[in-house]
Structures are given as C-alpha cells and as structure tokens.
C-alpha cells in the first residue's frame, strides 16, 4: 500500500507521537502485533504491512 507524503503525514498526525519513529527514508509505527514500516519510494511512502497481515491471517505467513 502506498500513500502520498501528505496523506501519510495526515494519518501520522492522529497517532501518539511516541509510537512513530521518523528518519529520512523510513517511518516506523509501533503497533501491538508488529511494527508497520513505511519506505520512501519516489513521491510516495509504501508499506507491505497489509499484505503481511493478510498472509498471517490466511496461514501463509509467520508471526514475527
């Protein structure tokens, strides 16, 4: 899943700041089950968190 920088930062603005770690090319959001890592890709920020969660729910992935 990818979002524009504006959309991602709007989403991040509603989260508690202590669960968000930001570097130049990576944003990590700490969640109860596992961290969601967003990576800069051109003009967008992308995460594979939804695909990882779906794979785990369907028994095709490993819980980290």
PDB file of C-alpha atoms in Angstrom:
ATOM      1  CA  UNK A   1       0.000   0.000   0.000  1.00  0.00           C
ATOM      2  CA  UNK A   2       1.344   3.428  -0.901  1.00  0.00           C
ATOM      3  CA  UNK A   3       0.294   6.915   0.123  1.00  0.00           C
ATOM      4  CA  UNK A   4       1.368  10.376  -0.850  1.00  0.00           C
ATOM      5  CA  UNK A   5       3.529  12.142   1.708  1.00  0.00           C
ATOM      6  CA  UNK A   6       0.629  14.448   2.533  1.00  0.00           C
ATOM      7  CA  UNK A   7      -1.779  11.559   3.167  1.00  0.00           C
ATOM      8  CA  UNK A   8       0.745   9.647   5.281  1.00  0.00           C
ATOM      9  CA  UNK A   9       1.611  12.641   7.427  1.00  0.00           C
ATOM     10  CA  UNK A  10      -2.087  13.398   7.930  1.00  0.00           C
ATOM     11  CA  UNK A  11      -2.532   9.806   9.165  1.00  0.00           C
ATOM     12  CA  UNK A  12       0.545  10.060  11.395  1.00  0.00           C
ATOM     13  CA  UNK A  13      -0.729  13.308  12.923  1.00  0.00           C
ATOM     14  CA  UNK A  14      -3.570  11.425  14.655  1.00  0.00           C
ATOM     15  CA  UNK A  15      -1.242   8.828  16.205  1.00  0.00           C
ATOM     16  CA  UNK A  16       0.514   9.212  19.540  1.00  0.00           C
ATOM     17  CA  UNK A  17       3.970  10.623  18.728  1.00  0.00           C
ATOM     18  CA  UNK A  18       5.741   8.086  20.959  1.00  0.00           C
ATOM     19  CA  UNK A  19       4.817   5.208  18.617  1.00  0.00           C
ATOM     20  CA  UNK A  20       6.180   6.923  15.479  1.00  0.00           C
ATOM     21  CA  UNK A  21       9.880   6.956  14.566  1.00  0.00           C
ATOM     22  CA  UNK A  22      10.867   9.019  11.530  1.00  0.00           C
ATOM     23  CA  UNK A  23      14.110   9.007   9.562  1.00  0.00           C
ATOM     24  CA  UNK A  24      14.835  10.405   6.107  1.00  0.00           C
ATOM     25  CA  UNK A  25      13.846   7.258   4.195  1.00  0.00           C
ATOM     26  CA  UNK A  26      11.829   5.245   6.741  1.00  0.00           C
ATOM     27  CA  UNK A  27       8.901   5.740   9.086  1.00  0.00           C
ATOM     28  CA  UNK A  28       8.148   3.069  11.663  1.00  0.00           C
ATOM     29  CA  UNK A  29       4.848   2.901  13.505  1.00  0.00           C
ATOM     30  CA  UNK A  30       4.909   0.625  16.546  1.00  0.00           C
ATOM     31  CA  UNK A  31       1.724  -1.419  16.769  1.00  0.00           C
ATOM     32  CA  UNK A  32       0.541  -4.097  19.193  1.00  0.00           C
ATOM     33  CA  UNK A  33       1.215  -7.012  16.871  1.00  0.00           C
ATOM     34  CA  UNK A  34       4.185  -5.811  14.808  1.00  0.00           C
ATOM     35  CA  UNK A  35       5.681  -2.591  13.529  1.00  0.00           C
ATOM     36  CA  UNK A  36       4.478  -1.087  10.267  1.00  0.00           C
ATOM     37  CA  UNK A  37       7.422   0.191   8.264  1.00  0.00           C
ATOM     38  CA  UNK A  38       6.857   2.844   5.583  1.00  0.00           C
ATOM     39  CA  UNK A  39       9.610   3.340   3.000  1.00  0.00           C
ATOM     40  CA  UNK A  40      10.090   6.309   0.686  1.00  0.00           C
ATOM     41  CA  UNK A  41       9.609   5.320  -2.960  1.00  0.00           C
ATOM     42  CA  UNK A  42       9.758   8.322  -5.242  1.00  0.00           C
ATOM     43  CA  UNK A  43       6.954  10.715  -4.335  1.00  0.00           C
ATOM     44  CA  UNK A  44       5.124   8.142  -2.212  1.00  0.00           C
ATOM     45  CA  UNK A  45       5.558   6.206   1.014  1.00  0.00           C
ATOM     46  CA  UNK A  46       4.828   2.479   0.875  1.00  0.00           C
ATOM     47  CA  UNK A  47       4.311  -0.327   3.374  1.00  0.00           C
ATOM     48  CA  UNK A  48       3.784  -4.046   2.969  1.00  0.00           C
ATOM     49  CA  UNK A  49       2.066  -4.301   6.375  1.00  0.00           C
ATOM     50  CA  UNK A  50      -1.423  -5.067   4.928  1.00  0.00           C
ATOM     51  CA  UNK A  51      -0.031  -7.901   2.792  1.00  0.00           C
ATOM     52  CA  UNK A  52       1.941  -9.335   5.723  1.00  0.00           C
ATOM     53  CA  UNK A  53      -1.123  -9.237   7.975  1.00  0.00           C
ATOM     54  CA  UNK A  54      -3.298 -10.903   5.316  1.00  0.00           C
ATOM     55  CA  UNK A  55      -0.739 -13.670   4.793  1.00  0.00           C
ATOM     56  CA  UNK A  56      -0.624 -14.358   8.518  1.00  0.00           C
ATOM     57  CA  UNK A  57      -4.427 -14.404   8.798  1.00  0.00           C
ATOM     58  CA  UNK A  58      -4.605 -16.922   5.962  1.00  0.00           C
ATOM     59  CA  UNK A  59      -1.865 -19.136   7.388  1.00  0.00           C
ATOM     60  CA  UNK A  60       0.687 -18.286   4.683  1.00  0.00           C
ATOM     61  CA  UNK A  61       2.994 -16.183   6.822  1.00  0.00           C
ATOM     62  CA  UNK A  62       4.869 -16.317  10.040  1.00  0.00           C
ATOM     63  CA  UNK A  63       4.058 -14.234  13.091  1.00  0.00           C
ATOM     64  CA  UNK A  64       7.080 -12.131  13.952  1.00  0.00           C
TER      65      UNK A  64
END
